[in-house]
Structures are given as C-alpha cells and as structure tokens.
Tab-separated table of C-alpha atoms in Angstrom:
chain	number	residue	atom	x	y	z
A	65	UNK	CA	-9.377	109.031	9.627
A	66	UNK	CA	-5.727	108.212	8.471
A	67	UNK	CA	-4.151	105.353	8.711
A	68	UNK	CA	-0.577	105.808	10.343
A	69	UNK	CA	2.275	104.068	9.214
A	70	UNK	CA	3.521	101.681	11.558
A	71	UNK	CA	7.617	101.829	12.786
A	72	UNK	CA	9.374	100.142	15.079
A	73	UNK	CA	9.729	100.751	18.550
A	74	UNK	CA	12.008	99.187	21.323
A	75	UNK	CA	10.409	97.189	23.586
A	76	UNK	CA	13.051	97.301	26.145
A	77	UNK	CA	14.294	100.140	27.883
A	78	UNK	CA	18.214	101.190	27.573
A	79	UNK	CA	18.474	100.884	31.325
A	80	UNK	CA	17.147	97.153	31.275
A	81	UNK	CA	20.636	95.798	31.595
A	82	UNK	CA	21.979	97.522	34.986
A	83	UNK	CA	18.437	96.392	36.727
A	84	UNK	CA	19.101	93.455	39.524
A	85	UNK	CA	17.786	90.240	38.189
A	86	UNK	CA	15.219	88.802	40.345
A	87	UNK	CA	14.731	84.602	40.473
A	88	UNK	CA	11.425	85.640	38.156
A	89	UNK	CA	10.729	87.242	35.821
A	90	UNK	CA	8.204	91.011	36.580
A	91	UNK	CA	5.064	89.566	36.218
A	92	UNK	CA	5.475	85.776	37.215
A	93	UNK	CA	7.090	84.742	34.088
A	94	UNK	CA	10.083	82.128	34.430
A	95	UNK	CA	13.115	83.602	33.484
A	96	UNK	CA	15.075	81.687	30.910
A	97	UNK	CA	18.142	79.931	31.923
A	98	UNK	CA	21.022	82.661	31.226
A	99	UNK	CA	18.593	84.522	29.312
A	100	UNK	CA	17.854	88.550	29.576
A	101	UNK	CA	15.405	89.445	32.425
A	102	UNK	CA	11.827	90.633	30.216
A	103	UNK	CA	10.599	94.079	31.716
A	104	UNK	CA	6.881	93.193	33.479
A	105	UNK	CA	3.731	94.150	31.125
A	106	UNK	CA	3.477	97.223	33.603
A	107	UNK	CA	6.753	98.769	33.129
A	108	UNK	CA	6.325	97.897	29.151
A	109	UNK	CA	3.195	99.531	29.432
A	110	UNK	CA	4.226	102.687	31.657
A	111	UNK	CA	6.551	103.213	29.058
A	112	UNK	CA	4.378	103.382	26.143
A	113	UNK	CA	1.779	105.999	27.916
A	114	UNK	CA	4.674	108.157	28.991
A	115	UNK	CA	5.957	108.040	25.331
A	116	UNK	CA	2.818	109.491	23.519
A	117	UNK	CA	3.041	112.835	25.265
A	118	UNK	CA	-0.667	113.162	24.809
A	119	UNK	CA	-3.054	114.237	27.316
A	120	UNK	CA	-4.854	111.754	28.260
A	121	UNK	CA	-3.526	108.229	27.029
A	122	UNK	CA	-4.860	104.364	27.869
A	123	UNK	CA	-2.602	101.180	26.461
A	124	UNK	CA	-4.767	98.032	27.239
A	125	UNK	CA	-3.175	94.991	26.772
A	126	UNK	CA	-4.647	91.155	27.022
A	127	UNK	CA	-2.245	87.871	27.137
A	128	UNK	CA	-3.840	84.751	27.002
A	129	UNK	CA	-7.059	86.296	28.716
A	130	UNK	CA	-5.230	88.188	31.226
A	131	UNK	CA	-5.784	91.996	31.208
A	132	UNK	CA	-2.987	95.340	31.817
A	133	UNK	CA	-4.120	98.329	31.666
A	134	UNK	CA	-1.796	101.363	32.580
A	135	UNK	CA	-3.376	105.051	31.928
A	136	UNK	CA	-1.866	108.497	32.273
A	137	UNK	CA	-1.137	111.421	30.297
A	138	UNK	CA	-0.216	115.167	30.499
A	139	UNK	CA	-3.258	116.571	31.599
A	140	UNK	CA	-5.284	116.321	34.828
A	141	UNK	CA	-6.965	113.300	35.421
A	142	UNK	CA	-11.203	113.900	34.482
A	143	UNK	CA	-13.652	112.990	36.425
A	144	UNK	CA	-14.742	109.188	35.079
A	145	UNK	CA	-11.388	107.234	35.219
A	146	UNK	CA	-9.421	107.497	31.810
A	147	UNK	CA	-9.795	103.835	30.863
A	148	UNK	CA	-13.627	104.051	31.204
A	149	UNK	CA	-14.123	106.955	28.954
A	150	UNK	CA	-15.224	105.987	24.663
A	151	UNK	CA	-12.439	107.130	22.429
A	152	UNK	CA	-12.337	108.121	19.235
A	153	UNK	CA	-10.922	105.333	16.694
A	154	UNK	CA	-10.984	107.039	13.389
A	155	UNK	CA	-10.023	104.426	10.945
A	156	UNK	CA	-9.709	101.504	12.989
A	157	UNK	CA	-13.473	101.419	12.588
A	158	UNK	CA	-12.884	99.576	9.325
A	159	UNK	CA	-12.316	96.560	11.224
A	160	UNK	CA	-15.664	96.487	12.394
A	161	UNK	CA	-16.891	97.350	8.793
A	162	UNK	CA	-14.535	94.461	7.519
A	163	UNK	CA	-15.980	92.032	10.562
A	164	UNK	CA	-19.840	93.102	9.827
A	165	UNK	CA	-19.389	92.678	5.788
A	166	UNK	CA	-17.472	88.851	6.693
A	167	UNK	CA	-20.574	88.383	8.850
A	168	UNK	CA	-23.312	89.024	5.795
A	169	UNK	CA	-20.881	87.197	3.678
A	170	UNK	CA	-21.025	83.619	5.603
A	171	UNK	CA	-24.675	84.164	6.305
A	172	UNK	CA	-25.052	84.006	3.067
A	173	UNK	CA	-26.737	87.205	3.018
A	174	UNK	CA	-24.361	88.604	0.331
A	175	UNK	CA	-21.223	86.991	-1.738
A	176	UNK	CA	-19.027	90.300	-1.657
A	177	UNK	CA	-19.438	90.374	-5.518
A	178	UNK	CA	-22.265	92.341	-5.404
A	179	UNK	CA	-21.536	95.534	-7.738
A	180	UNK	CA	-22.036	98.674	-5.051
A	181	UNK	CA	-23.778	101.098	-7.846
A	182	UNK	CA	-26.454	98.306	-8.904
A	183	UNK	CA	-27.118	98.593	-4.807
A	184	UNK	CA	-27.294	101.834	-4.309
A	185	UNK	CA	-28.784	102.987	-7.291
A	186	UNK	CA	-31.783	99.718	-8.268
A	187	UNK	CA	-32.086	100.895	-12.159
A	188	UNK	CA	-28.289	101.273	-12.881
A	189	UNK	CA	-26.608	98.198	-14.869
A	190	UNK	CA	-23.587	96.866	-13.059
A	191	UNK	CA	-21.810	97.146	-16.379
A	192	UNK	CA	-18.629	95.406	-17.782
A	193	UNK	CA	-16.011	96.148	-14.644
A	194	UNK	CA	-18.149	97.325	-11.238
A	195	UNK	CA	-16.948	98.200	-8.064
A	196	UNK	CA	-17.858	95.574	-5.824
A	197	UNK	CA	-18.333	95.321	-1.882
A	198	UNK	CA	-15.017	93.407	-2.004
A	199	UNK	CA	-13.236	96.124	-4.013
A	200	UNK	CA	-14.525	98.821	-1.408
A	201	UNK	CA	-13.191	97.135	1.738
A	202	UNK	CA	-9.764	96.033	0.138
A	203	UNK	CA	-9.009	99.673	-0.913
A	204	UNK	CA	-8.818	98.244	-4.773
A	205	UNK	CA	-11.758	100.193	-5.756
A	206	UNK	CA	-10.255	102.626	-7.919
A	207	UNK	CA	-11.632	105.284	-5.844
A	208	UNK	CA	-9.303	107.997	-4.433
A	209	UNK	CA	-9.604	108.600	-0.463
A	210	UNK	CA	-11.821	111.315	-0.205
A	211	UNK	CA	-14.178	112.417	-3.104
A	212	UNK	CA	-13.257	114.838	-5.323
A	213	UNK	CA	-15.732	117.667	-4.017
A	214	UNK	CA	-14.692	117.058	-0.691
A	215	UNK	CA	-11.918	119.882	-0.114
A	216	UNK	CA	-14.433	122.662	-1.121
A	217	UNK	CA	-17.402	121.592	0.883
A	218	UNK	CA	-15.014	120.408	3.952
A	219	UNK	CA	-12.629	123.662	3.841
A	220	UNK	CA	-14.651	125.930	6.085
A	221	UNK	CA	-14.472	123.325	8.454
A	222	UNK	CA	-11.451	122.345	7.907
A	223	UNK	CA	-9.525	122.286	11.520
A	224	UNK	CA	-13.186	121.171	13.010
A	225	UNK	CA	-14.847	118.759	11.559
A	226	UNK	CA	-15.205	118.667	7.525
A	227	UNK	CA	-16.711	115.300	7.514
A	228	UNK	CA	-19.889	116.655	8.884
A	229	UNK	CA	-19.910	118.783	5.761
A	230	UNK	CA	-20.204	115.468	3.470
A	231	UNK	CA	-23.287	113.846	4.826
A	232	UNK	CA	-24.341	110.323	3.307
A	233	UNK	CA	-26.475	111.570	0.349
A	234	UNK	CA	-24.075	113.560	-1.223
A	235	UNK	CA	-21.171	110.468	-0.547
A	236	UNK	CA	-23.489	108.397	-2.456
A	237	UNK	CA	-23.830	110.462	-5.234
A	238	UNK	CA	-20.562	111.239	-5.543
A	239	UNK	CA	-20.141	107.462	-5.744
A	240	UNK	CA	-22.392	106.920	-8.863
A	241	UNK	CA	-21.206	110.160	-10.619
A	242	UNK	CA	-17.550	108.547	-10.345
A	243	UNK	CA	-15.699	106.816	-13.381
A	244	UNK	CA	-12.888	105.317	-12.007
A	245	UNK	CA	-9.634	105.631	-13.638
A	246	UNK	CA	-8.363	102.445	-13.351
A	247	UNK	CA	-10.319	99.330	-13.502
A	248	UNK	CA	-11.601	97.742	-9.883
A	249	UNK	CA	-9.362	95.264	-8.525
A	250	UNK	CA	-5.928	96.183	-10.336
A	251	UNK	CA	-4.333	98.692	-7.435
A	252	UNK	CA	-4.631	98.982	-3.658
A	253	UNK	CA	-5.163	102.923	-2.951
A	254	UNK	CA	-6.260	103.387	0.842
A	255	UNK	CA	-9.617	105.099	0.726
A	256	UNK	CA	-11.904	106.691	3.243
A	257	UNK	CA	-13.953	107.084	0.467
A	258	UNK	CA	-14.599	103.399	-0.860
A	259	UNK	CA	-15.295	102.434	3.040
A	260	UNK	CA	-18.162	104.344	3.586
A	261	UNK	CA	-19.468	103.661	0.056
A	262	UNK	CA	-19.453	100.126	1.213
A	263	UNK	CA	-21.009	101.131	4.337
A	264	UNK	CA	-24.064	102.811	2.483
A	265	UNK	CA	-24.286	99.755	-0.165
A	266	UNK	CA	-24.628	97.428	2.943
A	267	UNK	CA	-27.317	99.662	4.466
A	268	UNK	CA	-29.125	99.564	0.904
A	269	UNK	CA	-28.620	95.406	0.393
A	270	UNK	CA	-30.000	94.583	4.036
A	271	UNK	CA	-32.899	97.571	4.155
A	272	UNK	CA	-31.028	98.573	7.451
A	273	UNK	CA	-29.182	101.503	8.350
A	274	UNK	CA	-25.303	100.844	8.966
A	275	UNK	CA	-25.889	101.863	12.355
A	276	UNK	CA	-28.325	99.425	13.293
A	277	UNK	CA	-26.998	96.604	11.459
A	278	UNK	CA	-23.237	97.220	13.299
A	279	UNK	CA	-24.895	97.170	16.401
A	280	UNK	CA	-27.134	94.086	15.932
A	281	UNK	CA	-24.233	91.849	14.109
A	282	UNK	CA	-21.364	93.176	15.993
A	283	UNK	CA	-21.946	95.230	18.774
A	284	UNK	CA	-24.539	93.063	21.042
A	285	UNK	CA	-23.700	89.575	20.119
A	286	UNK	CA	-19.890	90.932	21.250
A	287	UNK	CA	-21.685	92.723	24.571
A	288	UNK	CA	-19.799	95.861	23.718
A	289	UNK	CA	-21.976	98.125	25.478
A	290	UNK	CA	-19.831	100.957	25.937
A	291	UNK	CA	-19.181	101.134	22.196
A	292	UNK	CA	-21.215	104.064	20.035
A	293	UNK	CA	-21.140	105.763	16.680
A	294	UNK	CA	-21.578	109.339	18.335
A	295	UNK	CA	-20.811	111.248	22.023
A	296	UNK	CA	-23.328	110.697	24.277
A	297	UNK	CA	-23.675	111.520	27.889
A	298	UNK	CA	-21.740	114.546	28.897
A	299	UNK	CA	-18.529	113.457	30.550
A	300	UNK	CA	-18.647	109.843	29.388
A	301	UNK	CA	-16.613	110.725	25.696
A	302	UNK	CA	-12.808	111.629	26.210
A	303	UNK	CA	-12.121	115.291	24.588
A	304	UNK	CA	-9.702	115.451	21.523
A	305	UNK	CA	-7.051	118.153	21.095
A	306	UNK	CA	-4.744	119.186	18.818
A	307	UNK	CA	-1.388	118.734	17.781
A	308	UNK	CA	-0.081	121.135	20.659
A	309	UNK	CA	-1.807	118.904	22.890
A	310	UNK	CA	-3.347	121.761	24.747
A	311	UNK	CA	-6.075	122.918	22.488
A	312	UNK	CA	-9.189	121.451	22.765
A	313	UNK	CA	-10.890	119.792	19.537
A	314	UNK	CA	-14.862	119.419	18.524
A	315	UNK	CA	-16.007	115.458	18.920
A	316	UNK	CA	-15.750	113.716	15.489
A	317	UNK	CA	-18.455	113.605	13.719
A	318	UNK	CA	-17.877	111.656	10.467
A	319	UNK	CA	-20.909	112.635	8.391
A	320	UNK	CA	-21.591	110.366	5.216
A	321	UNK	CA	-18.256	108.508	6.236
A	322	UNK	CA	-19.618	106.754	9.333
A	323	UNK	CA	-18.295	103.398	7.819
A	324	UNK	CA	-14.354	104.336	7.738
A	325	UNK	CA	-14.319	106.159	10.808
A	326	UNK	CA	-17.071	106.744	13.619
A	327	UNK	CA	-16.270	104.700	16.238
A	328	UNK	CA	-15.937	105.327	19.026
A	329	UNK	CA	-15.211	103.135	22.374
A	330	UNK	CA	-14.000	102.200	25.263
A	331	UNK	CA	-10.228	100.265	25.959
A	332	UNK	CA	-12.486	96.982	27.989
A	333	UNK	CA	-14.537	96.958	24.683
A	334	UNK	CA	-11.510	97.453	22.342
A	335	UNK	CA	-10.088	95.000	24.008
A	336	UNK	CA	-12.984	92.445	24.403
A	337	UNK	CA	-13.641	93.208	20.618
A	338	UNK	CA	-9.507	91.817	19.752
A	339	UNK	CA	-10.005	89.081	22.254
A	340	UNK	CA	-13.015	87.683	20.091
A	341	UNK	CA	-10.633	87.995	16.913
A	342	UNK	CA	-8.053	86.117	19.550
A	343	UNK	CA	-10.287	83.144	20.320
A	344	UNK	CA	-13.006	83.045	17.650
A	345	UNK	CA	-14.524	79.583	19.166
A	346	UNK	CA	-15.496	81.129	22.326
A	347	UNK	CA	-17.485	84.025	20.315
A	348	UNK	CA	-21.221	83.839	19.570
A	349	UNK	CA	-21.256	81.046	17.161
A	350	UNK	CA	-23.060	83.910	14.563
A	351	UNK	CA	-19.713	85.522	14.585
A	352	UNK	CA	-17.327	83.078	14.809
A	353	UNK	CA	-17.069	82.247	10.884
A	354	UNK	CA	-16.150	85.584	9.917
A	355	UNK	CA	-13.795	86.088	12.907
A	356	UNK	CA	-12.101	83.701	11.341
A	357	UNK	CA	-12.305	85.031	7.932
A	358	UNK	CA	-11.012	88.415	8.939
A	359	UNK	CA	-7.616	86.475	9.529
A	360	UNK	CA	-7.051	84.861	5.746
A	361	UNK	CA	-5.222	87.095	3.762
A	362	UNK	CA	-7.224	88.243	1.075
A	363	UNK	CA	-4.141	90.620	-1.396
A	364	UNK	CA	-0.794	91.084	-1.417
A	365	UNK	CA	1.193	94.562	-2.905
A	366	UNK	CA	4.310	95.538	-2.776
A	367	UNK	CA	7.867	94.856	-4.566
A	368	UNK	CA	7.892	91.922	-2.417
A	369	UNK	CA	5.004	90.884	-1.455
A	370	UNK	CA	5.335	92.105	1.676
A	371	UNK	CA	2.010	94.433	2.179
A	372	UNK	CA	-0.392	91.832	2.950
A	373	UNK	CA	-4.209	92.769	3.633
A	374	UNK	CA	-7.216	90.849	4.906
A	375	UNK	CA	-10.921	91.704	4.836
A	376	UNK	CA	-10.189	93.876	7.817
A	377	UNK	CA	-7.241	94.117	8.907
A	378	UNK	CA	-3.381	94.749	7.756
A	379	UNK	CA	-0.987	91.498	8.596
A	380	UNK	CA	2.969	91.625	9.328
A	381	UNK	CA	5.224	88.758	9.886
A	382	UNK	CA	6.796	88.221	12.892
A	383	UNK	CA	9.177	85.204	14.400
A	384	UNK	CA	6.227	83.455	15.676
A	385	UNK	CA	3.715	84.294	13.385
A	386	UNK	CA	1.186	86.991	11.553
A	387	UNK	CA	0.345	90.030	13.592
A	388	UNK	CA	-2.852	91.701	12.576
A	389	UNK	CA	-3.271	95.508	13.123
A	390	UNK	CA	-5.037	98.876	12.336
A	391	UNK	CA	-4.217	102.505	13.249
A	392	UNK	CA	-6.605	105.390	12.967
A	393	UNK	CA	-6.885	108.819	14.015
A	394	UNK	CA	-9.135	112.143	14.068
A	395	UNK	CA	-8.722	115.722	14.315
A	396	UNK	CA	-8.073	115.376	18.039
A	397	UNK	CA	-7.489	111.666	19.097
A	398	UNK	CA	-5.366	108.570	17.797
A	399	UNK	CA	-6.353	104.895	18.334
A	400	UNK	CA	-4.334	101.745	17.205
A	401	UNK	CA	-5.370	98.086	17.323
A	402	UNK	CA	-4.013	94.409	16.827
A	403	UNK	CA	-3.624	91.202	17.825
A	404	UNK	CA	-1.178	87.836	17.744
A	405	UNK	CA	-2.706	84.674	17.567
A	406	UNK	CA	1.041	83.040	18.113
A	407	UNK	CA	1.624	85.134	21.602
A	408	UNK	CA	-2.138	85.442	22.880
A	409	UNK	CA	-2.056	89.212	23.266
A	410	UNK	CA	-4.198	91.795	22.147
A	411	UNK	CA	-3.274	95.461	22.381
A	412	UNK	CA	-5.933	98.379	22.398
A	413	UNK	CA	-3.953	101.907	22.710
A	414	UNK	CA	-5.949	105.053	22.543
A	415	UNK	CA	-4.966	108.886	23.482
A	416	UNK	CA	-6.337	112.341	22.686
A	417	UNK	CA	-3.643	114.060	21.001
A	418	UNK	CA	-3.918	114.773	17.269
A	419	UNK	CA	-1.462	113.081	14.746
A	420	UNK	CA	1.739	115.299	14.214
A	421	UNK	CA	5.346	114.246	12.405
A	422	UNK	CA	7.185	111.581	14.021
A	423	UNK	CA	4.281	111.073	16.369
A	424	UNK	CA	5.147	108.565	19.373
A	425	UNK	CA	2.012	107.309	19.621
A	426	UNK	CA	1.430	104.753	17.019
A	427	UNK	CA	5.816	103.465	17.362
A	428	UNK	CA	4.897	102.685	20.491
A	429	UNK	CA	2.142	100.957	20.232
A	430	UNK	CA	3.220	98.689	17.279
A	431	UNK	CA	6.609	97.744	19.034
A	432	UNK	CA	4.668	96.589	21.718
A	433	UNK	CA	2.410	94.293	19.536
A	434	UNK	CA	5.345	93.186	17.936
A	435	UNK	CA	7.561	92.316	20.944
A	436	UNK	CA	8.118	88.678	21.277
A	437	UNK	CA	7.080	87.224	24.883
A	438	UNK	CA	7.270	84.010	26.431
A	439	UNK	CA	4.737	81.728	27.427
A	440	UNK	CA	1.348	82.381	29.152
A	441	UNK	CA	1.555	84.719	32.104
A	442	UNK	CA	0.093	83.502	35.704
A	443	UNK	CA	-3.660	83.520	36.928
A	444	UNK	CA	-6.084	85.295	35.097
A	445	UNK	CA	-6.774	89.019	36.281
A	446	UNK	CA	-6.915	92.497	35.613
A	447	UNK	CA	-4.417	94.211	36.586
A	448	UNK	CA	-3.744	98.297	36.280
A	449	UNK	CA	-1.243	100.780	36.658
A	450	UNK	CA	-0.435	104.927	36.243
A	451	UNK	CA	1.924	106.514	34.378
A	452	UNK	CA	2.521	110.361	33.864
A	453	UNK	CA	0.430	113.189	35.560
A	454	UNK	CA	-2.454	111.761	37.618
C-alpha cells in the first residue's frame, strides 16, 4: 500500500516529428496554426500500456466526459475483457477514505476534531494534544506507517500477504498503546497506519462498520457497482504478480488496514469515481459538498512549499492549473489516479505487476495527467483500443 513517487514522463513520442501532418489533429482536435501536430488520446494511451511491461495493464482516460480506454499487457488476454476486471488500488483507497470522512464532515455528522482514542476507546480522556480524525487522514498524526509490531506478526507472510496478519483489533490497540513522539499536527509522515486508525474511529463514531458506511456514502450514491473491498466471483478480480511479472501473487487482503488500502475496482468505476471529483454539481447532491472539499488544500511541507495535500488527495501545479493525484500499489498490482479540473480529464491506470526500481508504471501515468491538451475533444463516446499481446 505505498505510495509511489511521481516523475515525469514524455508525453510525446521521439518519432512525433517525422509523422505527416494531417489538416486535424488524431482525434478531431484543430490543429493550431503552425503549431506541433498532438499525438491522438489512442496513440498517447498505447504508449503508456506498452510502457508498464506488466501483464495485464488498463489506462482509462476521460476528457470533458468523453471516455479512452486502451488495454494490453504481456500476458494472454483472460477470459472477461481486461478493462472489466476489479483491480487492486492499494493506497489510492485513501481517496475514498478522504471523500467518505469530507462526507460525515459537511453532514455535520462529525467536525474532524474529534480525538480518535476518545472514539475508539469511550472511557479514555482525549488529553492535552490528541490525534484527531484530521491528523489521521493528513498523515500529521505522529504515527509511523505501519505499527511497530507489525514486522514480527507480518514476517511469515511476508511475500503473501502480511496485512492479513494485523486484523482490526490488534490495529486498534496498537493505536491506544501508542505515545507519539512528536506532537499531532507538527510533521507530515505518510502512514498506512494513521489511515486505517481513522477508518476504525469512523466505524466507532457512526456505529457502522467502514465497510458499510463506504458503500452507503460513496459507493451507491456514485453507482459504482463493480467496486468491492474483497475478490469475489472467480474470474471477475484481475490476478497480481510479482516483480518478474510472471509469478503469480495471493489477492490482497488488507486485514485491520482496510481503510488505506482495500479497494479494489474496476477502470469504468475508477473513472466514473474521478469524473464525480471532475464535475461535483452533477453528483448526488449528498456528495457534492465534500467533492468539493476534497479539492481545497488543506497543508503545505516542503522547503518551498511545494508538497501540497488535501483531505484526499496530493495537488501539483501545472500551466493551467492544480492536478490532483494518488498512486498505490500491492504485493502484485499498481493503480494510480487523478484528475484536472483546468483540462477536463481524468486518468484511471491500473496493471498487475508488482512495484520494482524505476518502475514505468506510475512515470507514465503521471506524464499523461500532466500533459497539457487543447480544448474539448469532439462528440461524446467511448472509445477503445489494444496495445501489446492480445
């Protein structure tokens, strides 16, 4: 359930310039006056999948309500098309944590100052510095990323699954054993940890499991239907493998730690789940405050400044404005998200390779987000292509 640093990635291709130059733009866009000729979402797209060398990869990209999906990979095509299969997003899932917690927040079901011990644990005093809800989901908690048992109890499972080996009880009372040693709120640490603390302490303020209440605040008012916390049907859940891309990985289970990482979905839902974030007016009004709110930045770290975090999300400048994003990844799969309010497009790229050193994946995926495009494209549609082995 890392999050992977993003880097840049060329959106163009080196051979761009010795292409003929049609009277359009690929894709219906206008080409500028004297300007460079702007590869088609397809061939940026085709690109990308071939990039991630993974075996089965899906980039899923919306502009201005218009939808591109290309799919390939290195291994053989299953049986249920690649782009209809749930994914594994690892730590991405904190943006549906960040979304449900903005929800509660403008319902005015909770103010985000709530201290998370006084939650969890009814009898304990909240004392003179808690950890609050808004501590846990800005990674200013104090808390490291995983607790401090975790190695033991996870090492026998270690290249498997050793979040399954930390169910929610024993995150929780890690949690209340912990003194922190800094106080809440003075330093951004990213933690796996402080996530699914929060999601527990939102469980124990609403008397509803974090499953249920993600699926009744989030999930069905957004009609994500092909959106779960664990594999399913047989056949329906894309398999993970490892950083050889060959071996074959165990489903994720994220034990206690459903909060930072269990998610799991398909690219349409990905996608209709950035286009809400996109267009928050044409959401269910329920969600439409916090949609918004998951756009404000809420800290700022750095030498410069130039880190900047909201509720849910992590927020770059670009020419034309703030792009939001979030990476995440498993033992066996990788997922990255974001959105640009400035360019209309939302970008959903999943594949089932694990994370290795200067990984493709994520570059790719990033550079496309951050690509500046003109203008809306033509009629709405949804349009896909293949890349790589079919």
């Amino acid at each position: 359930m890392t999050a992977l640093p993003p880097a840049p990635w060329p959106g163009t291709r080196p051979d761009d310039a010795h292409r003929p130059v049609p009277a359009t733009a690929p894709g219906g866009a206008p080409r500028p006056a004297g300007g460079p000729v702007l590869p088609s979402d397809d061939d940026l797209l085709a690109d990308a999948v071939a990039a991630s060398d993974a075996p089965d990869v899906v980039f899923a990209l919306s502009r201005h309500g218009r939808r591109t999906l290309c799919t390939g990979g290195t291994a053989p095509a299953p049986p249920l098309p690649r782009e209809d299969l749930r994914y594994e997003i690892g730590s991405a899932t904190k943006t549906f944590t960040g979304l449900l917690l903005a929800g509660l927040i403008h319902a005015g079901e909770l103010t985000g100052g709530e201290p998370a011990a006084a939650l969890l644990d009814g009898g304990r005093p909240a004392g003179a510095a808690p950890v609050t809800l808004a501590h846990l989901i800005t990674h200013t908690s104090g808390l490291p990323a995983l607790p401090a048992a975790f190695l033991l109890r996870g090492l026998p499972a270690w290249h498997t699954n050793p979040y399954a080996r930390f169910p929610a009880d024993r995150v929780v009372a890690a949690f209340l054993r912990h003194r922190p040693r800094r106080r809440p709120g003075t330093r951004w640490c990213y933690s796996n940890y402080g996530v699914a603390v929060l999601g527990h302490a939102l469980a124990a303020a609403t008397g509803t499991p974090w499953e249920d209440l993600l699926a009744e605040r989030v999930l069905r008012p957004l009609g994500l239907t092909g959106t779960a916390l664990r594999p399913h049907e047989p056949g329906h859940d894309a398999p993970g493998h490892g950083k050889d891309g060959v071996s074959p990985v165990p489903a994720f289970d994220a034990g206690g730690f459903q909060a930072a990482g269990a998610v799991r979905a398909t690219p349409h839902d990905l996608l209709t789940f950035l286009e809400a974030h996109l267009d928050p007016a044409a959401a269910p009004p329920a969600l439409a405050p916090a949609l918004h709110a998951v756009r404000v930045p809420v800290l700022r770290r750095g030498l410069t400044h130039r880190h900047v975090h909201t509720l849910a999300w992590f927020r770059h400048p670009t020419d034309g404005g703030p792009m939001y994003f979030h990476s995440g990844a498993t033992l066996g799969q990788q997922a990255f998200l974001g959105f640009r309010p400035d360019t209309g497009t939302a970008l959903a790229a999943v594949c089932t390779r694990r994370f290795r050193a200067h990984d493709p994946f994520v570059a790719a995926a990033y550079g496309l987000l951050a690509e500046e495009r003109p203008g809306p494209p033509g009629a709405d549609g949804t349009h896909r292509s293949g890349a790589g082995q079919p």
